[in-house]
């Protein structure tokens, strides 16, 4: 049984003592530990069954805290990106200083940092008086959680779960590394490359030829975010004569589909709504014992649709 509640000061005191706290953010639920406590961070990897080569994001509540994490001189681009997108779903990767434990970064010379836009997350980090290392609070490879019940279903060995729902974004942050005058997109997410282009040029990585310190985010693994039953990507106009026990995830309410269960992420293909409800829809289908296989319609791969389809394709990777 995971203890849960809304006591932020208690949660912060647990973090100070090496505890693990699950907390809501505007993207997905995080599983946090004091970023400067390597033993506590090691427990995150254990609880998530996460491979040790996959580095964590460190969460901060105030921009000054980047000086506790990033090696100086800090690239001015970091401040420009932070000013425009923080608090919010952008994670910035930059050379780390020697105080950041290697276990946080899986031995990389860089560390990933973001300031979340969720009052519970911000108040927790402030009360803990330390940056908080936190991956998404799911078991490795499985669907990301946006509700307390999603965390409880997948994980045990957590000291406390702060109640609340993940906020309006619903899919993980965009991860970029800050270079001199441009940034490189390491994982698509809640902020589109187009939005980042308003601040600086944004390059897509060459996945075959990463510089040493710049691994593609393991978010780039081909299979990830997956429900525990088959899921297929099928356009809506081909969703006919489905087998028994089919669940269908649609992004607009326009057509009638004959299936055991239909879940809508949006009424009219609104990509912000689709992102906010995507993981929720997958969890509903996973939890419904009458559903044997899931069909999901694609969205167009523009703007936020790129990050949405990234998650959908990884969920469906094994079932082409
Ligand atoms: O929205 C989010 O980002 C959520 C919430 C909880 O903040 N967190 C999240 O964490 O999605 P996680 O661990 O599921 O994904 C972190 C991603 C991984 O793909 C990891 O490889 C990448 O960030 N990452 C972390 N440090 C990195 C680094 N130094 N260089 C490149 N990629 C890094
Ligand atoms: Mg994750």
mmCIF file of C-alpha atoms and ligand atoms in Angstrom:
data_model
loop_
_atom_site.group_PDB
_atom_site.id
_atom_site.type_symbol
_atom_site.label_atom_id
_atom_site.label_comp_id
_atom_site.label_asym_id
_atom_site.label_seq_id
_atom_site.Cartn_x
_atom_site.Cartn_y
_atom_site.Cartn_z
ATOM 1 C CA UNK A 1 0.000 0.000 0.000
ATOM 2 C CA UNK A 2 1.287 3.456 -0.901
ATOM 3 C CA UNK A 3 0.552 6.190 1.631
ATOM 4 C CA UNK A 4 -1.113 9.111 -0.137
ATOM 5 C CA UNK A 5 -2.393 12.580 0.705
ATOM 6 C CA UNK A 6 -1.931 16.296 0.096
ATOM 7 C CA UNK A 7 0.625 17.086 2.832
ATOM 8 C CA UNK A 8 3.407 18.882 0.961
ATOM 9 C CA UNK A 9 5.520 19.607 4.066
ATOM 10 C CA UNK A 10 5.439 15.942 5.068
ATOM 11 C CA UNK A 11 6.380 14.929 1.509
ATOM 12 C CA UNK A 12 9.271 17.415 1.546
ATOM 13 C CA UNK A 13 10.520 16.048 4.894
ATOM 14 C CA UNK A 14 10.523 12.551 3.404
ATOM 15 C CA UNK A 15 12.647 13.776 0.471
ATOM 16 C CA UNK A 16 15.154 15.266 2.934
ATOM 17 C CA UNK A 17 15.424 11.841 4.602
ATOM 18 C CA UNK A 18 16.118 9.971 1.372
ATOM 19 C CA UNK A 19 12.477 9.067 0.659
ATOM 20 C CA UNK A 20 10.672 8.682 -2.668
ATOM 21 C CA UNK A 21 7.622 10.852 -3.366
ATOM 22 C CA UNK A 22 5.312 10.646 -6.385
ATOM 23 C CA UNK A 23 3.935 14.059 -7.373
ATOM 24 C CA UNK A 24 1.784 15.541 -10.161
ATOM 25 C CA UNK A 25 3.232 17.864 -12.792
ATOM 26 C CA UNK A 26 1.560 19.549 -15.768
ATOM 27 C CA UNK A 27 2.881 16.759 -18.019
ATOM 28 C CA UNK A 28 2.756 13.407 -16.203
ATOM 29 C CA UNK A 29 3.260 12.137 -12.634
ATOM 30 C CA UNK A 30 6.896 12.179 -11.464
ATOM 31 C CA UNK A 31 8.686 9.911 -8.984
ATOM 32 C CA UNK A 32 11.017 12.187 -7.028
ATOM 33 C CA UNK A 33 14.093 11.959 -4.826
ATOM 34 C CA UNK A 34 16.568 14.558 -3.565
ATOM 35 C CA UNK A 35 18.833 15.029 -6.609
ATOM 36 C CA UNK A 36 21.922 15.309 -4.398
ATOM 37 C CA UNK A 37 21.262 12.042 -2.566
ATOM 38 C CA UNK A 38 22.684 9.232 -4.731
ATOM 39 C CA UNK A 39 21.262 6.453 -2.538
ATOM 40 C CA UNK A 40 17.738 7.866 -2.808
ATOM 41 C CA UNK A 41 18.174 8.286 -6.573
ATOM 42 C CA UNK A 42 19.310 4.661 -6.843
ATOM 43 C CA UNK A 43 15.973 3.627 -5.290
ATOM 44 C CA UNK A 44 14.142 5.358 -8.166
ATOM 45 C CA UNK A 45 15.876 3.060 -10.666
ATOM 46 C CA UNK A 46 14.991 0.050 -8.526
ATOM 47 C CA UNK A 47 11.321 0.929 -8.058
ATOM 48 C CA UNK A 48 10.846 1.745 -11.761
ATOM 49 C CA UNK A 49 12.932 -1.219 -12.936
ATOM 50 C CA UNK A 50 14.650 1.364 -15.093
ATOM 51 C CA UNK A 51 17.961 0.517 -16.789
ATOM 52 C CA UNK A 52 20.830 2.489 -15.305
ATOM 53 C CA UNK A 53 21.852 3.916 -18.706
ATOM 54 C CA UNK A 54 18.722 6.094 -18.800
ATOM 55 C CA UNK A 55 19.393 9.466 -17.076
ATOM 56 C CA UNK A 56 16.847 11.411 -14.997
ATOM 57 C CA UNK A 57 15.455 14.944 -15.271
ATOM 58 C CA UNK A 58 16.174 17.236 -12.305
ATOM 59 C CA UNK A 59 13.245 19.491 -11.328
ATOM 60 C CA UNK A 60 13.729 22.979 -9.900
ATOM 61 C CA UNK A 61 11.374 25.642 -8.547
ATOM 62 C CA UNK A 62 13.465 28.774 -9.141
ATOM 63 C CA UNK A 63 15.704 29.707 -12.046
ATOM 64 C CA UNK A 64 18.655 30.442 -9.708
ATOM 65 C CA UNK A 65 18.824 26.725 -8.920
ATOM 66 C CA UNK A 66 20.363 26.006 -12.333
ATOM 67 C CA UNK A 67 23.596 27.297 -10.808
ATOM 68 C CA UNK A 68 23.524 24.347 -8.409
ATOM 69 C CA UNK A 69 23.478 21.965 -11.388
ATOM 70 C CA UNK A 70 24.980 23.443 -14.559
ATOM 71 C CA UNK A 71 28.713 24.001 -15.056
ATOM 72 C CA UNK A 72 29.649 27.671 -15.390
ATOM 73 C CA UNK A 73 29.780 29.567 -17.645
ATOM 74 C CA UNK A 74 26.148 28.762 -18.365
ATOM 75 C CA UNK A 75 25.223 29.231 -22.027
ATOM 76 C CA UNK A 76 23.093 32.429 -22.300
ATOM 77 C CA UNK A 77 20.719 30.413 -24.490
ATOM 78 C CA UNK A 78 19.682 28.477 -21.352
ATOM 79 C CA UNK A 79 18.388 31.696 -19.808
ATOM 80 C CA UNK A 80 16.580 32.688 -23.007
ATOM 81 C CA UNK A 81 14.837 29.317 -23.222
ATOM 82 C CA UNK A 82 14.026 29.364 -19.499
ATOM 83 C CA UNK A 83 12.614 32.886 -19.677
ATOM 84 C CA UNK A 84 10.286 31.928 -22.501
ATOM 85 C CA UNK A 85 9.195 28.412 -21.467
ATOM 86 C CA UNK A 86 9.628 27.988 -17.683
ATOM 87 C CA UNK A 87 7.774 27.030 -15.684
ATOM 88 C CA UNK A 88 6.571 24.590 -18.340
ATOM 89 C CA UNK A 89 7.164 21.417 -20.365
ATOM 90 C CA UNK A 90 10.694 22.132 -21.619
ATOM 91 C CA UNK A 91 13.744 20.236 -20.317
ATOM 92 C CA UNK A 92 17.150 21.789 -20.976
ATOM 93 C CA UNK A 93 20.321 19.663 -21.172
ATOM 94 C CA UNK A 94 23.643 21.405 -20.416
ATOM 95 C CA UNK A 95 27.097 20.427 -19.071
ATOM 96 C CA UNK A 96 26.790 19.496 -15.382
ATOM 97 C CA UNK A 97 28.970 20.550 -12.489
ATOM 98 C CA UNK A 98 30.788 18.106 -10.209
ATOM 99 C CA UNK A 99 28.125 18.251 -7.455
ATOM 100 C CA UNK A 100 25.534 16.412 -9.549
ATOM 101 C CA UNK A 101 25.798 12.694 -8.697
ATOM 102 C CA UNK A 102 26.704 10.438 -11.631
ATOM 103 C CA UNK A 103 23.737 8.193 -10.947
ATOM 104 C CA UNK A 104 21.386 11.069 -11.867
ATOM 105 C CA UNK A 105 22.971 11.484 -15.298
ATOM 106 C CA UNK A 106 23.935 7.831 -15.885
ATOM 107 C CA UNK A 107 27.540 8.964 -16.045
ATOM 108 C CA UNK A 108 26.961 11.573 -18.783
ATOM 109 C CA UNK A 109 28.764 14.906 -18.561
ATOM 110 C CA UNK A 110 25.425 16.705 -19.024
ATOM 111 C CA UNK A 111 22.338 17.030 -16.829
ATOM 112 C CA UNK A 112 18.701 17.587 -17.865
ATOM 113 C CA UNK A 113 16.754 20.234 -15.910
ATOM 114 C CA UNK A 114 13.218 21.589 -15.974
ATOM 115 C CA UNK A 115 10.907 23.799 -13.909
ATOM 116 C CA UNK A 116 7.421 22.260 -13.907
ATOM 117 C CA UNK A 117 4.215 24.286 -14.145
ATOM 118 C CA UNK A 118 2.121 22.682 -11.417
ATOM 119 C CA UNK A 119 1.544 24.224 -7.992
ATOM 120 C CA UNK A 120 1.972 20.918 -6.143
ATOM 121 C CA UNK A 121 5.292 20.183 -7.873
ATOM 122 C CA UNK A 122 6.635 23.718 -7.371
ATOM 123 C CA UNK A 123 5.589 23.842 -3.701
ATOM 124 C CA UNK A 124 7.125 20.435 -3.054
ATOM 125 C CA UNK A 125 10.496 21.439 -4.537
ATOM 126 C CA UNK A 126 10.434 24.744 -2.637
ATOM 127 C CA UNK A 127 9.607 23.042 0.664
ATOM 128 C CA UNK A 128 12.272 20.370 0.109
ATOM 129 C CA UNK A 129 14.831 23.148 -0.488
ATOM 130 C CA UNK A 130 16.629 20.986 -3.033
ATOM 131 C CA UNK A 131 16.354 20.124 -6.724
ATOM 132 C CA UNK A 132 14.345 16.924 -7.189
ATOM 133 C CA UNK A 133 15.387 14.189 -9.625
ATOM 134 C CA UNK A 134 12.265 12.616 -11.094
ATOM 135 C CA UNK A 135 11.437 10.382 -14.036
ATOM 136 C CA UNK A 136 7.833 9.664 -14.963
ATOM 137 C CA UNK A 137 6.246 7.500 -12.249
ATOM 138 C CA UNK A 138 5.576 4.439 -14.411
ATOM 139 C CA UNK A 139 7.321 1.113 -14.644
ATOM 140 C CA UNK A 140 9.985 1.288 -17.371
ATOM 141 C CA UNK A 141 8.488 0.973 -20.857
ATOM 142 C CA UNK A 142 4.857 1.170 -19.701
ATOM 143 C CA UNK A 143 2.183 3.872 -20.102
ATOM 144 C CA UNK A 144 3.034 7.150 -18.377
ATOM 145 C CA UNK A 145 0.751 8.052 -15.443
ATOM 146 C CA UNK A 146 -1.476 11.121 -15.284
ATOM 147 C CA UNK A 147 -3.598 10.092 -12.248
ATOM 148 C CA UNK A 148 -2.712 8.718 -8.771
ATOM 149 C CA UNK A 149 -4.408 5.422 -9.668
ATOM 150 C CA UNK A 150 -2.043 4.987 -12.645
ATOM 151 C CA UNK A 151 0.966 5.244 -10.301
ATOM 152 C CA UNK A 152 -0.494 2.892 -7.702
ATOM 153 C CA UNK A 153 -1.245 0.304 -10.405
ATOM 154 C CA UNK A 154 2.372 0.178 -11.622
ATOM 155 C CA UNK A 155 4.702 0.898 -8.697
ATOM 156 C CA UNK A 156 5.344 -0.208 -5.144
ATOM 157 C CA UNK A 157 8.058 0.815 -2.686
ATOM 158 C CA UNK A 158 7.214 4.544 -2.776
ATOM 159 C CA UNK A 159 7.113 6.428 0.545
ATOM 160 C CA UNK A 160 4.308 8.890 -0.290
ATOM 161 C CA UNK A 161 2.065 9.908 -3.170
ATOM 162 C CA UNK A 162 0.929 13.523 -3.390
ATOM 163 C CA UNK A 163 -2.621 13.508 -4.707
ATOM 164 C CA UNK A 164 -3.753 15.683 -7.592
ATOM 165 C CA UNK A 165 -3.997 15.148 -11.302
ATOM 166 C CA UNK A 166 -1.319 15.794 -13.862
ATOM 167 C CA UNK A 167 -2.174 19.052 -15.558
ATOM 168 C CA UNK A 168 -3.236 20.211 -18.959
ATOM 169 C CA UNK A 169 -0.265 19.087 -21.072
ATOM 170 C CA UNK A 170 -0.582 15.331 -20.502
ATOM 171 C CA UNK A 171 2.542 14.155 -22.366
ATOM 172 C CA UNK A 172 6.140 14.558 -21.259
ATOM 173 C CA UNK A 173 8.311 17.621 -21.676
ATOM 174 C CA UNK A 174 10.320 18.389 -24.798
ATOM 175 C CA UNK A 175 14.023 17.657 -24.169
ATOM 176 C CA UNK A 176 16.594 19.932 -25.863
ATOM 177 C CA UNK A 177 20.315 20.368 -25.399
ATOM 178 C CA UNK A 178 21.553 23.937 -25.415
ATOM 179 C CA UNK A 179 24.501 24.580 -27.686
ATOM 180 C CA UNK A 180 26.149 27.922 -28.341
ATOM 181 C CA UNK A 181 23.564 29.543 -30.561
ATOM 182 C CA UNK A 182 21.075 26.770 -31.230
ATOM 183 C CA UNK A 183 19.458 23.824 -29.536
ATOM 184 C CA UNK A 184 19.093 20.190 -30.491
ATOM 185 C CA UNK A 185 15.821 18.343 -30.028
ATOM 186 C CA UNK A 186 16.420 15.122 -28.063
ATOM 187 C CA UNK A 187 12.784 14.181 -27.378
ATOM 188 C CA UNK A 188 9.609 15.722 -28.834
ATOM 189 C CA UNK A 189 7.139 16.788 -26.156
ATOM 190 C CA UNK A 190 4.741 19.383 -24.805
ATOM 191 C CA UNK A 191 6.447 22.308 -26.561
ATOM 192 C CA UNK A 192 6.806 22.027 -30.343
ATOM 193 C CA UNK A 193 10.027 22.614 -32.289
ATOM 194 C CA UNK A 194 8.129 25.421 -34.010
ATOM 195 C CA UNK A 195 7.627 27.194 -30.640
ATOM 196 C CA UNK A 196 11.310 26.751 -29.771
ATOM 197 C CA UNK A 197 12.270 28.258 -33.137
ATOM 198 C CA UNK A 198 10.777 31.535 -31.861
ATOM 199 C CA UNK A 199 13.743 31.721 -29.445
ATOM 200 C CA UNK A 200 16.575 29.986 -31.324
ATOM 201 C CA UNK A 201 17.256 27.590 -34.208
ATOM 202 C CA UNK A 202 16.229 24.049 -33.224
ATOM 203 C CA UNK A 203 18.005 21.141 -34.934
ATOM 204 C CA UNK A 204 16.794 17.591 -35.115
ATOM 205 C CA UNK A 205 19.475 15.160 -33.985
ATOM 206 C CA UNK A 206 21.238 12.809 -36.325
ATOM 207 C CA UNK A 207 20.399 9.653 -34.385
ATOM 208 C CA UNK A 208 23.213 7.637 -35.950
ATOM 209 C CA UNK A 209 25.971 10.022 -35.003
ATOM 210 C CA UNK A 210 25.440 11.486 -31.550
ATOM 211 C CA UNK A 211 28.237 13.350 -29.897
ATOM 212 C CA UNK A 212 29.512 11.617 -26.763
ATOM 213 C CA UNK A 213 27.698 13.670 -24.199
ATOM 214 C CA UNK A 214 24.578 13.761 -26.284
ATOM 215 C CA UNK A 215 22.861 10.425 -26.258
ATOM 216 C CA UNK A 216 19.505 10.416 -27.941
ATOM 217 C CA UNK A 217 16.985 10.472 -25.122
ATOM 218 C CA UNK A 218 16.130 6.885 -24.359
ATOM 219 C CA UNK A 219 12.715 8.349 -25.054
ATOM 220 C CA UNK A 220 13.964 7.513 -28.563
ATOM 221 C CA UNK A 221 13.800 3.777 -27.841
ATOM 222 C CA UNK A 222 11.499 2.238 -30.420
ATOM 223 C CA UNK A 223 9.154 0.593 -27.902
ATOM 224 C CA UNK A 224 7.946 2.568 -24.875
ATOM 225 C CA UNK A 225 4.755 3.977 -23.266
ATOM 226 C CA UNK A 226 3.004 0.670 -24.004
ATOM 227 C CA UNK A 227 -0.238 -0.799 -22.645
ATOM 228 C CA UNK A 228 -0.175 -4.468 -21.588
ATOM 229 C CA UNK A 229 -2.303 -5.557 -24.574
ATOM 230 C CA UNK A 230 -1.928 -5.158 -28.344
ATOM 231 C CA UNK A 231 -2.507 -1.677 -29.736
ATOM 232 C CA UNK A 232 -2.769 -0.908 -33.464
ATOM 233 C CA UNK A 233 -2.722 2.436 -35.308
ATOM 234 C CA UNK A 234 -5.583 2.447 -37.828
ATOM 235 C CA UNK A 235 -7.215 5.408 -39.636
ATOM 236 C CA UNK A 236 -10.826 5.959 -38.618
ATOM 237 C CA UNK A 237 -12.245 5.143 -42.072
ATOM 238 C CA UNK A 238 -10.722 1.641 -41.838
ATOM 239 C CA UNK A 239 -12.227 0.818 -38.441
ATOM 240 C CA UNK A 240 -14.943 -1.629 -39.541
ATOM 241 C CA UNK A 241 -15.731 -5.262 -38.724
ATOM 242 C CA UNK A 242 -13.510 -5.234 -35.654
ATOM 243 C CA UNK A 243 -12.973 -8.490 -33.743
ATOM 244 C CA UNK A 244 -14.705 -9.193 -30.403
ATOM 245 C CA UNK A 245 -13.338 -7.275 -27.433
ATOM 246 C CA UNK A 246 -12.036 -4.293 -29.381
ATOM 247 C CA UNK A 247 -11.411 -0.931 -27.754
ATOM 248 C CA UNK A 248 -11.092 2.135 -29.962
ATOM 249 C CA UNK A 249 -9.415 5.452 -29.122
ATOM 250 C CA UNK A 250 -10.622 8.324 -31.337
ATOM 251 C CA UNK A 251 -9.768 12.006 -31.472
ATOM 252 C CA UNK A 252 -13.091 13.382 -32.712
ATOM 253 C CA UNK A 253 -16.725 12.480 -32.142
ATOM 254 C CA UNK A 254 -17.796 12.638 -35.773
ATOM 255 C CA UNK A 255 -18.282 8.976 -36.692
ATOM 256 C CA UNK A 256 -20.057 5.960 -35.221
ATOM 257 C CA UNK A 257 -17.751 2.998 -34.605
ATOM 258 C CA UNK A 258 -19.057 -0.412 -33.640
ATOM 259 C CA UNK A 259 -16.733 -1.616 -30.866
ATOM 260 C CA UNK A 260 -16.870 -2.979 -27.311
ATOM 261 C CA UNK A 261 -15.694 0.383 -25.997
ATOM 262 C CA UNK A 262 -14.846 3.772 -27.529
ATOM 263 C CA UNK A 263 -12.860 6.472 -25.700
ATOM 264 C CA UNK A 264 -12.514 9.983 -27.137
ATOM 265 C CA UNK A 265 -9.471 12.141 -26.390
ATOM 266 C CA UNK A 266 -11.068 15.201 -28.000
ATOM 267 C CA UNK A 267 -14.359 16.199 -29.644
ATOM 268 C CA UNK A 268 -12.739 17.700 -32.728
ATOM 269 C CA UNK A 269 -9.078 16.692 -33.199
ATOM 270 C CA UNK A 270 -7.883 19.492 -30.899
ATOM 271 C CA UNK A 271 -4.236 18.430 -30.415
ATOM 272 C CA UNK A 272 -3.901 20.038 -26.986
ATOM 273 C CA UNK A 273 -6.872 17.969 -25.793
ATOM 274 C CA UNK A 274 -5.577 14.831 -27.513
ATOM 275 C CA UNK A 275 -2.215 15.162 -25.702
ATOM 276 C CA UNK A 276 -3.896 15.887 -22.359
ATOM 277 C CA UNK A 277 -6.071 12.748 -22.580
ATOM 278 C CA UNK A 278 -3.870 10.316 -24.547
ATOM 279 C CA UNK A 279 -2.284 8.326 -21.684
ATOM 280 C CA UNK A 280 -5.577 8.429 -19.741
ATOM 281 C CA UNK A 281 -7.337 6.770 -22.708
ATOM 282 C CA UNK A 282 -4.649 4.050 -22.903
ATOM 283 C CA UNK A 283 -4.969 3.379 -19.151
ATOM 284 C CA UNK A 284 -8.778 3.051 -19.453
ATOM 285 C CA UNK A 285 -8.339 0.440 -22.187
ATOM 286 C CA UNK A 286 -5.602 -1.371 -20.256
ATOM 287 C CA UNK A 287 -7.770 -1.551 -17.114
ATOM 288 C CA UNK A 288 -10.910 -2.808 -18.912
ATOM 289 C CA UNK A 289 -10.855 -6.613 -18.720
ATOM 290 C CA UNK A 290 -13.404 -6.913 -21.522
ATOM 291 C CA UNK A 291 -10.959 -5.327 -23.988
ATOM 292 C CA UNK A 292 -8.501 -7.672 -25.710
ATOM 293 C CA UNK A 293 -7.018 -5.319 -28.316
ATOM 294 C CA UNK A 294 -6.921 -1.570 -28.817
ATOM 295 C CA UNK A 295 -7.185 0.472 -32.019
ATOM 296 C CA UNK A 296 -6.101 4.096 -32.062
ATOM 297 C CA UNK A 297 -6.491 6.564 -34.909
ATOM 298 C CA UNK A 298 -3.461 8.669 -35.892
ATOM 299 C CA UNK A 299 -3.267 12.484 -35.815
ATOM 300 C CA UNK A 300 -1.436 14.627 -38.343
ATOM 301 C CA UNK A 301 2.255 14.997 -37.515
ATOM 302 C CA UNK A 302 2.480 18.761 -37.203
ATOM 303 C CA UNK A 303 3.097 20.887 -34.082
ATOM 304 C CA UNK A 304 2.095 18.965 -30.957
ATOM 305 C CA UNK A 305 1.008 16.105 -33.264
ATOM 306 C CA UNK A 306 4.691 15.140 -33.650
ATOM 307 C CA UNK A 307 5.029 14.387 -29.920
ATOM 308 C CA UNK A 308 1.602 12.704 -29.800
ATOM 309 C CA UNK A 309 2.467 10.367 -32.699
ATOM 310 C CA UNK A 310 5.908 9.704 -31.160
ATOM 311 C CA UNK A 311 4.131 8.269 -28.072
ATOM 312 C CA UNK A 312 1.468 6.429 -30.105
ATOM 313 C CA UNK A 313 3.994 4.791 -32.463
ATOM 314 C CA UNK A 314 6.141 3.625 -29.550
ATOM 315 C CA UNK A 315 3.109 2.174 -27.782
ATOM 316 C CA UNK A 316 2.177 0.292 -30.978
ATOM 317 C CA UNK A 317 5.701 -0.611 -32.083
ATOM 318 C CA UNK A 318 5.378 -4.346 -31.445
ATOM 319 C CA UNK A 319 2.039 -4.658 -33.248
ATOM 320 C CA UNK A 320 2.545 -3.494 -36.831
HETATM 321 O O1 LIG B 1 7.546 15.807 -18.474
HETATM 322 C C1 LIG B 1 8.542 15.181 -18.118
HETATM 323 O O2 LIG B 1 9.656 15.360 -18.626
HETATM 324 C C2 LIG B 1 8.354 14.137 -16.989
HETATM 325 C C3 LIG B 1 7.942 14.865 -15.711
HETATM 326 C C4 LIG B 1 7.878 13.957 -14.510
HETATM 327 O O3 LIG B 1 8.808 15.937 -15.496
HETATM 328 N N1 LIG B 1 9.562 13.391 -16.787
HETATM 329 C C5 LIG B 1 9.991 12.467 -17.671
HETATM 330 O O4 LIG B 1 11.115 11.785 -17.244
HETATM 331 O O5 LIG B 1 9.449 12.244 -18.735
HETATM 332 P P1 LIG B 1 11.634 10.436 -17.926
HETATM 333 O O6 LIG B 1 12.705 9.949 -17.046
HETATM 334 O O7 LIG B 1 10.504 9.540 -18.168
HETATM 335 O O8 LIG B 1 12.264 10.919 -19.259
HETATM 336 C C6 LIG B 1 13.445 11.701 -19.225
HETATM 337 C C7 LIG B 1 14.084 11.719 -20.575
HETATM 338 C C8 LIG B 1 14.663 10.375 -20.902
HETATM 339 O O9 LIG B 1 14.346 10.049 -22.249
HETATM 340 C C9 LIG B 1 16.143 10.616 -20.692
HETATM 341 O O10 LIG B 1 16.926 9.813 -21.486
HETATM 342 C C10 LIG B 1 16.287 12.075 -21.067
HETATM 343 O O11 LIG B 1 15.146 12.676 -20.553
HETATM 344 N N2 LIG B 1 17.491 12.661 -20.464
HETATM 345 C C11 LIG B 1 17.732 12.881 -19.163
HETATM 346 N N3 LIG B 1 18.981 13.378 -18.977
HETATM 347 C C12 LIG B 1 19.525 13.484 -20.203
HETATM 348 C C13 LIG B 1 20.803 13.921 -20.688
HETATM 349 N N4 LIG B 1 21.752 14.358 -19.866
HETATM 350 N N5 LIG B 1 21.031 13.870 -22.026
HETATM 351 C C14 LIG B 1 20.053 13.424 -22.868
HETATM 352 N N6 LIG B 1 18.835 12.989 -22.482
HETATM 353 C C15 LIG B 1 18.576 13.017 -21.163
HETATM 354 MG MG1 LIG B 2 9.157 8.198 -18.869
#
